[in-house]
PDB file of C-alpha atoms in Angstrom:
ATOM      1  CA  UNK N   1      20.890   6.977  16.322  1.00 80.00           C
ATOM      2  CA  UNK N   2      18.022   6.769  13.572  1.00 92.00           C
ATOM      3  CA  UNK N   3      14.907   9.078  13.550  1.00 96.00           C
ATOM      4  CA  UNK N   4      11.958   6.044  13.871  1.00 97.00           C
ATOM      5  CA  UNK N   5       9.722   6.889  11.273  1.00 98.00           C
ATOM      6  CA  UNK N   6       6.172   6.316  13.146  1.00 97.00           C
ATOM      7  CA  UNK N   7       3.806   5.205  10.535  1.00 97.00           C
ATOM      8  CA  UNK N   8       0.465   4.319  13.552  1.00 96.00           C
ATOM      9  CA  UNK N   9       1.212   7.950  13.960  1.00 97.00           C
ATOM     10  CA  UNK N  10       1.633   9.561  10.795  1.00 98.00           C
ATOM     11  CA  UNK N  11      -1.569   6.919   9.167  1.00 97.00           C
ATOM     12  CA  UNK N  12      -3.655   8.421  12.453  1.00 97.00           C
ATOM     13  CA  UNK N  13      -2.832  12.133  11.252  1.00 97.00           C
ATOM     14  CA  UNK N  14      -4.069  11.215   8.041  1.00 98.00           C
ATOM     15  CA  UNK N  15      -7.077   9.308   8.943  1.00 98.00           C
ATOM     16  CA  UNK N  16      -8.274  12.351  11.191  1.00 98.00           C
ATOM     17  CA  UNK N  17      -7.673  14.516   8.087  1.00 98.00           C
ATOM     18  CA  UNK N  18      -9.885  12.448   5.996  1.00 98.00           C
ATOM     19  CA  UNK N  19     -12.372  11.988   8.965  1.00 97.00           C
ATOM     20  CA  UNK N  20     -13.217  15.753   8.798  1.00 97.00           C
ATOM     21  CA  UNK N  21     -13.240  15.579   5.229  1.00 96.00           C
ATOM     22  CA  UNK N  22     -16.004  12.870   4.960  1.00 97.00           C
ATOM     23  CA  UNK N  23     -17.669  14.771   7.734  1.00 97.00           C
ATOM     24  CA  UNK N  24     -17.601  18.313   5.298  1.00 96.00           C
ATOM     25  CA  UNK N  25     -18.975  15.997   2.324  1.00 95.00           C
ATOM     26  CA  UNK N  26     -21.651  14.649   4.330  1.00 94.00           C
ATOM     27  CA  UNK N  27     -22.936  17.596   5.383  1.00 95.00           C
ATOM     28  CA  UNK N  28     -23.347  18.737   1.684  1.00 93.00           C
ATOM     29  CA  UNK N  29     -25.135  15.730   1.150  1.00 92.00           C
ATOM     30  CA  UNK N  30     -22.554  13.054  -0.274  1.00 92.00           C
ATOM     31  CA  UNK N  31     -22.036   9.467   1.529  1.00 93.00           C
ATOM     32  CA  UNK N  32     -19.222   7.897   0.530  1.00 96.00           C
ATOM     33  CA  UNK N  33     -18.875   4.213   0.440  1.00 96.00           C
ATOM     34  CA  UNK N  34     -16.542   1.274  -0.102  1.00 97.00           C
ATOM     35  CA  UNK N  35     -17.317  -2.611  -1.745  1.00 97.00           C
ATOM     36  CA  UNK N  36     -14.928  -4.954  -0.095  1.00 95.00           C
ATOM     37  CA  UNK N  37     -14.920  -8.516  -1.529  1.00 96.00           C
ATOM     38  CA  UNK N  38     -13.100 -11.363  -0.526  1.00 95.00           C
ATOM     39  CA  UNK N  39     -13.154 -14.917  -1.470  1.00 96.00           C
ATOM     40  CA  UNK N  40     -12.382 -17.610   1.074  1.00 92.00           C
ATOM     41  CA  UNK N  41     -11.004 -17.561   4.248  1.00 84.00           C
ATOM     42  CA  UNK N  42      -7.335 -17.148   4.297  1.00 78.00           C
ATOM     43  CA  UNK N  43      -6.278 -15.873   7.485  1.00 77.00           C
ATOM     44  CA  UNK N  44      -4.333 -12.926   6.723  1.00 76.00           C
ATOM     45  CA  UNK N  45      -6.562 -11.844   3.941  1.00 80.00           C
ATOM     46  CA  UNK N  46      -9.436 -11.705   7.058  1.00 83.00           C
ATOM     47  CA  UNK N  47      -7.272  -9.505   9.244  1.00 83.00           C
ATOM     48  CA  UNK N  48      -6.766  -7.060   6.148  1.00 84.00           C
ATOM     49  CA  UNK N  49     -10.681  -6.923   5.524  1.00 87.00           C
ATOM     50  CA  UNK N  50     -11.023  -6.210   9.351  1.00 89.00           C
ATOM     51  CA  UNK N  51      -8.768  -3.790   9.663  1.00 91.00           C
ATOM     52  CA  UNK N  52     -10.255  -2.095   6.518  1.00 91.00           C
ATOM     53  CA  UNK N  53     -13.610  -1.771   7.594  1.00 92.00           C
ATOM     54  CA  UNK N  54     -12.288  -0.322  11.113  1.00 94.00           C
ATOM     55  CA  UNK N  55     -11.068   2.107   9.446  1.00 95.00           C
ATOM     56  CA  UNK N  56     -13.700   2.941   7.134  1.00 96.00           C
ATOM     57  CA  UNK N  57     -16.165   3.162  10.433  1.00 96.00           C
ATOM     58  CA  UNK N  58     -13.573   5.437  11.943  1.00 97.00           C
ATOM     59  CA  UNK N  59     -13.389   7.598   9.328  1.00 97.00           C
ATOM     60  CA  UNK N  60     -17.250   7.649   8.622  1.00 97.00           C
ATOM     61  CA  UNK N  61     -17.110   5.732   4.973  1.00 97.00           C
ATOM     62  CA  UNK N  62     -19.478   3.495   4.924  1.00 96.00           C
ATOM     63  CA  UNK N  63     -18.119  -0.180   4.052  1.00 95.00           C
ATOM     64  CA  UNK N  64     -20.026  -2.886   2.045  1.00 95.00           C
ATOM     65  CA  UNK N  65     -18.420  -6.873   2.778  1.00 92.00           C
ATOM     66  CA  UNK N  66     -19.032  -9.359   0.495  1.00 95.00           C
ATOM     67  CA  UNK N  67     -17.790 -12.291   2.181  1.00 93.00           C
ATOM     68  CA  UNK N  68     -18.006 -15.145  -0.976  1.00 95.00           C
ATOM     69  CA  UNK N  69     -17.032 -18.956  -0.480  1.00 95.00           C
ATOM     70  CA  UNK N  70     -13.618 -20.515  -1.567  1.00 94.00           C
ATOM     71  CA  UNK N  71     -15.502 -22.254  -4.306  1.00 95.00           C
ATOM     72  CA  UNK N  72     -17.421 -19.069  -5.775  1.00 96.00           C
ATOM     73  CA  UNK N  73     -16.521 -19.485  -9.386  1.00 96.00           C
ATOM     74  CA  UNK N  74     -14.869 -16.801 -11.412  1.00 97.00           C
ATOM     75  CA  UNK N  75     -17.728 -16.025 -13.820  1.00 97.00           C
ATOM     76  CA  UNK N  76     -19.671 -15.129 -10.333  1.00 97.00           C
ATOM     77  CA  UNK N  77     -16.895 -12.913  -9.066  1.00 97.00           C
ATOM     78  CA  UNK N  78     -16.775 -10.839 -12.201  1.00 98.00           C
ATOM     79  CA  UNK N  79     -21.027 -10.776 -12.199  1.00 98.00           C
ATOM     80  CA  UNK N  80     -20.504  -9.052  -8.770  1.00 98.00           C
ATOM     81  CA  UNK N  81     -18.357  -6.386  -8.953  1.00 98.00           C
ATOM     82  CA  UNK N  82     -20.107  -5.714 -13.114  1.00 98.00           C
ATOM     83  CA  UNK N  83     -23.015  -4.727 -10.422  1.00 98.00           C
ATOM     84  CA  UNK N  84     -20.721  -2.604  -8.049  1.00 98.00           C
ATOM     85  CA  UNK N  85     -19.583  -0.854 -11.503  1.00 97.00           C
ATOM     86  CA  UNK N  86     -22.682   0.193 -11.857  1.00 97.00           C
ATOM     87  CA  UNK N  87     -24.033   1.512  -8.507  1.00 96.00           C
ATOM     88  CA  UNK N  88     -24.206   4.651  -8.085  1.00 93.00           C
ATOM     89  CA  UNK N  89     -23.627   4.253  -4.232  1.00 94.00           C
ATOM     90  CA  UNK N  90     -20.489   2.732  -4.400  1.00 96.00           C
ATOM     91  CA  UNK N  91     -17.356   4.694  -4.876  1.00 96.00           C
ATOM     92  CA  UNK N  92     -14.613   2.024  -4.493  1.00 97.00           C
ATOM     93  CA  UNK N  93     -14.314  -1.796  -5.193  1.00 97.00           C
ATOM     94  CA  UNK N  94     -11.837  -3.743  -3.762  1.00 96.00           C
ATOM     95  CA  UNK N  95     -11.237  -7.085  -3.926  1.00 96.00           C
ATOM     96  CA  UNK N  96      -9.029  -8.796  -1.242  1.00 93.00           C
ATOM     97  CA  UNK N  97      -5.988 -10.548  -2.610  1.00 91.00           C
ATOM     98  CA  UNK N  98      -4.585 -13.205  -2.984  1.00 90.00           C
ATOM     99  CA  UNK N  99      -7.972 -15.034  -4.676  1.00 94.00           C
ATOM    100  CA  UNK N 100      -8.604 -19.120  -5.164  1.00 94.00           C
ATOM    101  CA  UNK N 101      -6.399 -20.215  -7.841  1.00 93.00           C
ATOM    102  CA  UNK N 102      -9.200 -20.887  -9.865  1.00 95.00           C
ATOM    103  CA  UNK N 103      -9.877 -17.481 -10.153  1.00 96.00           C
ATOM    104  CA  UNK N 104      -7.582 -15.586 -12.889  1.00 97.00           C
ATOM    105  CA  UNK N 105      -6.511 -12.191 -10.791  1.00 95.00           C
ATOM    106  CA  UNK N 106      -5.891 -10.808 -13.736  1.00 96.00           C
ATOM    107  CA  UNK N 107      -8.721 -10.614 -15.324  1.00 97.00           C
ATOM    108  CA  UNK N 108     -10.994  -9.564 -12.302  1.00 97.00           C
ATOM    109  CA  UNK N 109      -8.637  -6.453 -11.780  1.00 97.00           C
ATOM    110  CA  UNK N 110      -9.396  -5.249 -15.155  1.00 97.00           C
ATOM    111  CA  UNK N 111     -12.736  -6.193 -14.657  1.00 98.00           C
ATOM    112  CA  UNK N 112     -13.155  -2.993 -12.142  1.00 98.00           C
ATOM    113  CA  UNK N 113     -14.086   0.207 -13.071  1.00 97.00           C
ATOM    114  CA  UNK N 114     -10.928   2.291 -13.097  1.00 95.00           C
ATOM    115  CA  UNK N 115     -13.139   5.411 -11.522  1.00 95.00           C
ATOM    116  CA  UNK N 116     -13.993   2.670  -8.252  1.00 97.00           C
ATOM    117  CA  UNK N 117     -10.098   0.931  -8.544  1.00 96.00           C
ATOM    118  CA  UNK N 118      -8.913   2.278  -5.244  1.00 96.00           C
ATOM    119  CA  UNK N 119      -6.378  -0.176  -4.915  1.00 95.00           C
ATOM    120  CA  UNK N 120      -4.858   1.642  -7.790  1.00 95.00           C
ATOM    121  CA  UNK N 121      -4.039  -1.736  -9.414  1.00 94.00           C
ATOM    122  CA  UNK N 122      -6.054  -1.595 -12.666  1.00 95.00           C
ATOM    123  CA  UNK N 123      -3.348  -1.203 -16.303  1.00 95.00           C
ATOM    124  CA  UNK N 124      -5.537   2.406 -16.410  1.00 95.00           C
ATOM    125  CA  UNK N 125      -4.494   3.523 -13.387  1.00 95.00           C
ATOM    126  CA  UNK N 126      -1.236   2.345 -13.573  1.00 94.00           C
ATOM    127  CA  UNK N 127      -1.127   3.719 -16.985  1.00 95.00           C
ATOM    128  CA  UNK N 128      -1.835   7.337 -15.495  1.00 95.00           C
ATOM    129  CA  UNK N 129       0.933   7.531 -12.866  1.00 94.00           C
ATOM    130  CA  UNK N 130       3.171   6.599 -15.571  1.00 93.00           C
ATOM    131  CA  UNK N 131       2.454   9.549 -17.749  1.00 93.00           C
ATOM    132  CA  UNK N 132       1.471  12.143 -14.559  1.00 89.00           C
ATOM    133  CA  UNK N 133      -2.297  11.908 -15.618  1.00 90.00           C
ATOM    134  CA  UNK N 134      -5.096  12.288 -12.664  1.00 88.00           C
ATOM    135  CA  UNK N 135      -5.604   8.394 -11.100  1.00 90.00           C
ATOM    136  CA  UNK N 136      -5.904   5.845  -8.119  1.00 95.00           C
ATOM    137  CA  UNK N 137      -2.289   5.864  -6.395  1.00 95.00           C
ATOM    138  CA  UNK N 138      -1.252   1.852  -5.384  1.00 94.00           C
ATOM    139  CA  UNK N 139      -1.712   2.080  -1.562  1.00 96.00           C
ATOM    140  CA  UNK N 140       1.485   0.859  -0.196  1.00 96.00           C
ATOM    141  CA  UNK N 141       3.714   3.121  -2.652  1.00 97.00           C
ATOM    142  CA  UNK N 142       1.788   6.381  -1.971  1.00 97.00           C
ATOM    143  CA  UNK N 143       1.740   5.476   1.897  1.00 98.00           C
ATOM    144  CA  UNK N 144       5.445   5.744   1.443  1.00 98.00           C
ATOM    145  CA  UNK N 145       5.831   8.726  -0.221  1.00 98.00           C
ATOM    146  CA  UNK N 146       3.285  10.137   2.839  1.00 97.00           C
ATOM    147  CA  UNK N 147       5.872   8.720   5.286  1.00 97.00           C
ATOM    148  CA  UNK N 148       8.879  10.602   3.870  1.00 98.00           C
ATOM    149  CA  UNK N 149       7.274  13.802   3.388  1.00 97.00           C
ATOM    150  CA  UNK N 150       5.478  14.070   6.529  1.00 97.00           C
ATOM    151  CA  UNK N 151       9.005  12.913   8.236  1.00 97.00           C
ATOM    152  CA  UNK N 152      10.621  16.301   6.297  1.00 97.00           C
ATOM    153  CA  UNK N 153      12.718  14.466   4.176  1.00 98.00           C
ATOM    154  CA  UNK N 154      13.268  16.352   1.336  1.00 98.00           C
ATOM    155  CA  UNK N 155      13.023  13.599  -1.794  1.00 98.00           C
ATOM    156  CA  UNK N 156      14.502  16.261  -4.816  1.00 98.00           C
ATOM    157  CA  UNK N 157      17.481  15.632  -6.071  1.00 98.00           C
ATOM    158  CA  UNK N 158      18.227  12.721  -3.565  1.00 98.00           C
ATOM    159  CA  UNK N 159      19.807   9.331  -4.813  1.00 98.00           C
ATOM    160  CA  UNK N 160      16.364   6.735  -4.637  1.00 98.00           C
ATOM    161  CA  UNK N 161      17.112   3.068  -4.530  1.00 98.00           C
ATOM    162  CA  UNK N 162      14.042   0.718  -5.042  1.00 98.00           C
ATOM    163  CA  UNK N 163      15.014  -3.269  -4.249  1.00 98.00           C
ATOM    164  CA  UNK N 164      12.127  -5.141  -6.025  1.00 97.00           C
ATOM    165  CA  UNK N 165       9.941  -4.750  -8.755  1.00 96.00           C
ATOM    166  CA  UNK N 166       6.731  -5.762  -8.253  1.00 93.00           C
ATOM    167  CA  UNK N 167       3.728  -4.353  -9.868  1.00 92.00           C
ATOM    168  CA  UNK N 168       2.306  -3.581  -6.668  1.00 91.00           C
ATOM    169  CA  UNK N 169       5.256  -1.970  -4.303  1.00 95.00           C
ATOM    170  CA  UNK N 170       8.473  -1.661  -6.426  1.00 96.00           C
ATOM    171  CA  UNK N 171       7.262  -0.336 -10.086  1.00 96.00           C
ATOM    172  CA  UNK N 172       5.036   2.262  -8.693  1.00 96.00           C
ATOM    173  CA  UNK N 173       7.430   3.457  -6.094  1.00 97.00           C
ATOM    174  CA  UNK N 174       9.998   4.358  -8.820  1.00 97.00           C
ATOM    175  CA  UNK N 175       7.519   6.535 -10.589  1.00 97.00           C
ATOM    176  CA  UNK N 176       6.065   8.062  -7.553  1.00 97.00           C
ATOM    177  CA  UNK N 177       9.595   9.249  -6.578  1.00 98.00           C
ATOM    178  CA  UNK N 178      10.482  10.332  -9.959  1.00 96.00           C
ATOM    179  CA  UNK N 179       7.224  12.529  -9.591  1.00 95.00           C
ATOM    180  CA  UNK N 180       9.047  13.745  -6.720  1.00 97.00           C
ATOM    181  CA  UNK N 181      12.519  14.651  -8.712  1.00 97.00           C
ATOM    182  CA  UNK N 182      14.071  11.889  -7.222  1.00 98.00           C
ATOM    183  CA  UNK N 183      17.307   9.718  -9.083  1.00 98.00           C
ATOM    184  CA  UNK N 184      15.741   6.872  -9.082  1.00 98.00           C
ATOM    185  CA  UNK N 185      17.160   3.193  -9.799  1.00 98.00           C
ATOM    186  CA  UNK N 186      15.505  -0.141  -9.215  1.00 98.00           C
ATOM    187  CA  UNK N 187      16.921  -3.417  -8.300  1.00 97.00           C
ATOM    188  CA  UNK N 188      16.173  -6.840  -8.704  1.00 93.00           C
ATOM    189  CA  UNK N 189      17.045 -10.584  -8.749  1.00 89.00           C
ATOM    190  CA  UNK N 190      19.131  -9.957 -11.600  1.00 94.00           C
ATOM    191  CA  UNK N 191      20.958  -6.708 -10.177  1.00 96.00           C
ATOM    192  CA  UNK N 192      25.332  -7.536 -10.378  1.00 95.00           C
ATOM    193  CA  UNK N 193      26.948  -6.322  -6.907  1.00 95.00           C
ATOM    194  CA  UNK N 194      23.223  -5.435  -5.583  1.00 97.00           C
ATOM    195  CA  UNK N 195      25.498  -3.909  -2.312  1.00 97.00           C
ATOM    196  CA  UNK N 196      27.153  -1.558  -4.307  1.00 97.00           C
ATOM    197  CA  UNK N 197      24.119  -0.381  -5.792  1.00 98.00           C
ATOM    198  CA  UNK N 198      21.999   0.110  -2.452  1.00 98.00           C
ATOM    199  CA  UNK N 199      25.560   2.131  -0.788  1.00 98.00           C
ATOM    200  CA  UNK N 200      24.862   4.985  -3.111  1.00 98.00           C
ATOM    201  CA  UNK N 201      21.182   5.338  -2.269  1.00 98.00           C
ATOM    202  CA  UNK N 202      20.081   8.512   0.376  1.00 98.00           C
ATOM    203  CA  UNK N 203      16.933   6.605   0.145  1.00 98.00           C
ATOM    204  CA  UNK N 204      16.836   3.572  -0.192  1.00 98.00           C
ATOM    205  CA  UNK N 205      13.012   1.361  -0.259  1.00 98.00           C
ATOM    206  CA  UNK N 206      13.190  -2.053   0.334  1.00 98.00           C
ATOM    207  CA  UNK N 207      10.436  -4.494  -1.082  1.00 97.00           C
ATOM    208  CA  UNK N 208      12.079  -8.281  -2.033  1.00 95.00           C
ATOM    209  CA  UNK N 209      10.043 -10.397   0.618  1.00 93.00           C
ATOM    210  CA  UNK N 210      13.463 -11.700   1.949  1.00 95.00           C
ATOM    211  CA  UNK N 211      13.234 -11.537   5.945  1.00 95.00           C
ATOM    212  CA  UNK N 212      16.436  -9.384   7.310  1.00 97.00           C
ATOM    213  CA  UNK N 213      17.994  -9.751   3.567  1.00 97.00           C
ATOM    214  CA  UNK N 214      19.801  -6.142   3.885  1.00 98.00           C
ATOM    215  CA  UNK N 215      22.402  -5.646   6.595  1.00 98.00           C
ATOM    216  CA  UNK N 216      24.521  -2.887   7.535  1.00 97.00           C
ATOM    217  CA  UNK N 217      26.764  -3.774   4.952  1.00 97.00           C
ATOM    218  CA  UNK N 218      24.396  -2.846   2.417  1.00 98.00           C
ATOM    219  CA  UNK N 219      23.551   0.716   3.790  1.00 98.00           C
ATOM    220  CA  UNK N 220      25.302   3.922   3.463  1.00 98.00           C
ATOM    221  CA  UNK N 221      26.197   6.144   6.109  1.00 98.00           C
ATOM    222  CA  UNK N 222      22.831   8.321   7.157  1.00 98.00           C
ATOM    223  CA  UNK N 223      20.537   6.983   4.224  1.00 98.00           C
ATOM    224  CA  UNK N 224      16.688   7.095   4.590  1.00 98.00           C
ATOM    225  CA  UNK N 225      15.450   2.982   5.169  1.00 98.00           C
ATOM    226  CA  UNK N 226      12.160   2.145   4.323  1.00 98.00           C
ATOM    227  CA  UNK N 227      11.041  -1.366   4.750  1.00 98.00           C
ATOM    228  CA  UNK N 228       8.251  -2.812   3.161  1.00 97.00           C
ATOM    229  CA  UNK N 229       8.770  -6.502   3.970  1.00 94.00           C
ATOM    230  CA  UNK N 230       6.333  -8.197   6.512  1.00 91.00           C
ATOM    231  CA  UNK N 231       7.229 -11.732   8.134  1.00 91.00           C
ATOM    232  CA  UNK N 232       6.182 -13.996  10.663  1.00 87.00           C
ATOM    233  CA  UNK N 233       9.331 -15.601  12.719  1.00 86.00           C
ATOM    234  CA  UNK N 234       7.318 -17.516  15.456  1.00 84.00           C
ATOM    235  CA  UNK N 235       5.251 -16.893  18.162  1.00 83.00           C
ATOM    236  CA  UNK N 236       6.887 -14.861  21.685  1.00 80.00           C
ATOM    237  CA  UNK N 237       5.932 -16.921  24.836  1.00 82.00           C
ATOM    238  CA  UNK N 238       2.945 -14.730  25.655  1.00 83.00           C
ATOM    239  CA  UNK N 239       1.724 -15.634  22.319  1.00 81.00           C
ATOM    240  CA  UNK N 240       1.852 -12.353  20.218  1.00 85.00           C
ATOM    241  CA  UNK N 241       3.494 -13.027  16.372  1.00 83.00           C
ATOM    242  CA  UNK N 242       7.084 -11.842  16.287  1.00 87.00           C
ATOM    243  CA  UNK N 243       7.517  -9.982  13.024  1.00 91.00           C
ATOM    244  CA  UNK N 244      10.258  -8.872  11.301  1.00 94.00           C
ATOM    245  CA  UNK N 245      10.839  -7.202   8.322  1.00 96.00           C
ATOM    246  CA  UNK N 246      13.242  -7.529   4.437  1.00 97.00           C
ATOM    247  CA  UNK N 247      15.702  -5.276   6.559  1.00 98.00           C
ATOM    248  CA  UNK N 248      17.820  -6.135   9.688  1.00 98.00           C
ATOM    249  CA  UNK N 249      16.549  -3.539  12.083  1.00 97.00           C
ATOM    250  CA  UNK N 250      19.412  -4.011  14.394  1.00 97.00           C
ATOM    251  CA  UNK N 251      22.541  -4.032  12.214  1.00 98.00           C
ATOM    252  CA  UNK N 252      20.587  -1.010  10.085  1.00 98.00           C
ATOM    253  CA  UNK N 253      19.745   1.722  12.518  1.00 97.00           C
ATOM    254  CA  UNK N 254      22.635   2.630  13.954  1.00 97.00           C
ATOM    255  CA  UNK N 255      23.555   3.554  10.245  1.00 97.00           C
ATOM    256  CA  UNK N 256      20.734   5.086   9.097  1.00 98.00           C
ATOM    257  CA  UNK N 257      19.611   8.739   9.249  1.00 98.00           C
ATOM    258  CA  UNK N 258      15.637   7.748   9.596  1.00 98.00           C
ATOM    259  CA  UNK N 259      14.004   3.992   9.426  1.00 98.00           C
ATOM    260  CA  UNK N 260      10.923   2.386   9.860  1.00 98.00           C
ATOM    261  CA  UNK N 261      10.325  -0.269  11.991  1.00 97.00           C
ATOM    262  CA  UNK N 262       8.454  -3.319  11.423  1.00 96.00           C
ATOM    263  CA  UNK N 263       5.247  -3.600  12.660  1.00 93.00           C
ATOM    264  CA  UNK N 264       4.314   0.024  12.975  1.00 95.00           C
ATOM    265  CA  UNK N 265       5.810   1.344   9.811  1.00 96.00           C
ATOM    266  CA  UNK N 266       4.871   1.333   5.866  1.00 96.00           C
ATOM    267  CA  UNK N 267       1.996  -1.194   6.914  1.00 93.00           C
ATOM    268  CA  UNK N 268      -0.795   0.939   8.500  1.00 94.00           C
ATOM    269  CA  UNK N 269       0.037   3.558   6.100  1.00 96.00           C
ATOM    270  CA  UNK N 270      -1.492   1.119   3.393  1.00 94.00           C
ATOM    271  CA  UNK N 271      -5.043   1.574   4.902  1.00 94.00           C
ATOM    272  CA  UNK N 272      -4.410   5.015   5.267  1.00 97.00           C
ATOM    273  CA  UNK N 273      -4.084   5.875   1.913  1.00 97.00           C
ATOM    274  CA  UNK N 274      -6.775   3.325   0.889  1.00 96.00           C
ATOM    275  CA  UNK N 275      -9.118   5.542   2.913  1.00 97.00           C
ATOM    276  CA  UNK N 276      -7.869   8.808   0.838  1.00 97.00           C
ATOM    277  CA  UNK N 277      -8.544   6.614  -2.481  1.00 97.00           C
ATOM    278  CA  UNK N 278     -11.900   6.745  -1.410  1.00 96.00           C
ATOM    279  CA  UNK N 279     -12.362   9.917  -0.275  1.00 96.00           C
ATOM    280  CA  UNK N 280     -10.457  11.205  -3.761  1.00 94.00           C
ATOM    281  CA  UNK N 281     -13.201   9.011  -5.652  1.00 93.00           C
ATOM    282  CA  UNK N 282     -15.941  11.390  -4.746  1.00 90.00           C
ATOM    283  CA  UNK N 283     -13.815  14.229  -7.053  1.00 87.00           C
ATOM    284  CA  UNK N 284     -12.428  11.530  -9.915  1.00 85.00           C
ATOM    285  CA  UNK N 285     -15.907  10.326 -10.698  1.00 86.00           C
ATOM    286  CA  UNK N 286     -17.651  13.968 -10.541  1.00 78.00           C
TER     287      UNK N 286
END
């Protein structure tokens, strides 16, 4: 039977850490707020931003929304956060993504000062993890690493298998578990005999956006399962989403050692290290 790896818990620990660490920075004075743009009104996108600024209210950050129209043009997104760059009052930007395809996403990451980049997605940032330099963290990668440790499971030494490669989840998670003296391999589209690859792994991190892609078959005996996949299979008949996640829940946890379930795993963690971006952005831009 697999430890569940309780990530409303483990983000609410967190969350009341930071709380009392806004509340210590206050008193000496120092507000700390957060820019939150997003353009259009994609659903999902909307019940990201919501969930952000609840947190930021429970914490005590304040939170600035800039709620822009699907047809705000590029050159007007990049005017606005050239401002937030250079307020004094704001300590992170974030802009909400996926943007209009109009809009090159590219170009309005880089556009953000890395000192306000708590999304950790600007090539400076990114830059920094890779060489163990002082930096923004990508959310969803750091959450992780929060989620092991905090679940005393030791990462040194261990056999780390990451299944996609994304600039946001799977690249960053490597490094951040190299950091921690893990043996790290990542896997891909193009991996040969992708099974035999994710047997060896004592922890194995799974980020392809494939609902219930790895089985049992894919899992060794007593391995670590973290799922990072998120997707809606339909509605239940009292109308709440049913979600699953890249990983079979079922046909995994009677393998594995420790797993997170989907909802209530890696995905509140995300938020909760978002918040300690912020809070950290008081002592990078000192």
């Amino acid at each position: 039977m697999a430890k569940i790896i309780d990530g409303k818990l483990i983000s609410k620990q967190i969350k009341d850490e930071l709380k009392e660490k806004v509340a210590a920075l206050r008193a000496e004075g120092k507000e700390i707020s957060l820019a939150v743009i997003q353009v259009g009104n994609d659903g999902a996108s909307s019940v990201y931003v919501g969930n952000k600024k609840k947190a930021c209210e429970y914490i005590g950050i304040k939170s600035l929304a800039y709620e822009l129209p699907e047809e705000t043009t590029e050159a007007e997104l990049l005017e606005l956060i050239g401002n937030l760059n250079n307020r004094a009052d704001v300590n992170g930007i974030l802009v909400q993504l996926p943007l209009p395809g109009h809009i090159d996403e590219d170009k309005v990451i880089k556009a953000i000062d890395p000192l306000k980049d708590v999304d950790g997605f600007h090539p400076q940032s990114v830059g920094a993890l890779s060489i163990g330099q002082k930096g923004f963290v990508s959310c969803t990668p750091a959450g992780i690493i929060e989620l092991i440790k905090r679940s005393g499971i030791d990462i040194s030494g261990k056999e780390c298998v990451v299944v996609g490669r994304s600039n946001i989840v799977g690249k960053p998670m490597a490094m951040l578990l190299l950091r921690e003296n893990g043996t790290v391999t990542v896997c891909h589209s193009r991996t040969a005999d992708l099974k035999a690859v994710t047997k060896r792994a004592d922890i194995l991190v799974v980020a392809i956006g494939k609902p219930k892609f790895i089985t049992g078959e894919y899992v060794k005996d007593g391995a670590v399962v973290i799922d990072v996949g998120i997707h809606r299979m339909g509605v239940s008949e009292s109308g709440k989403a049913i979600l699953c996640g890249d990983v079979d829940y079922d046909d995994v946890e009677p393998i594995a050692s420790a797993i997170t379930p989907v909802p209530g795993g890696v995905g509140p963690m995300t938020i909760a290290m978002l918040m300690n971006n912020c809070v950290e952005s008081v002592e990078l831009q000192k």
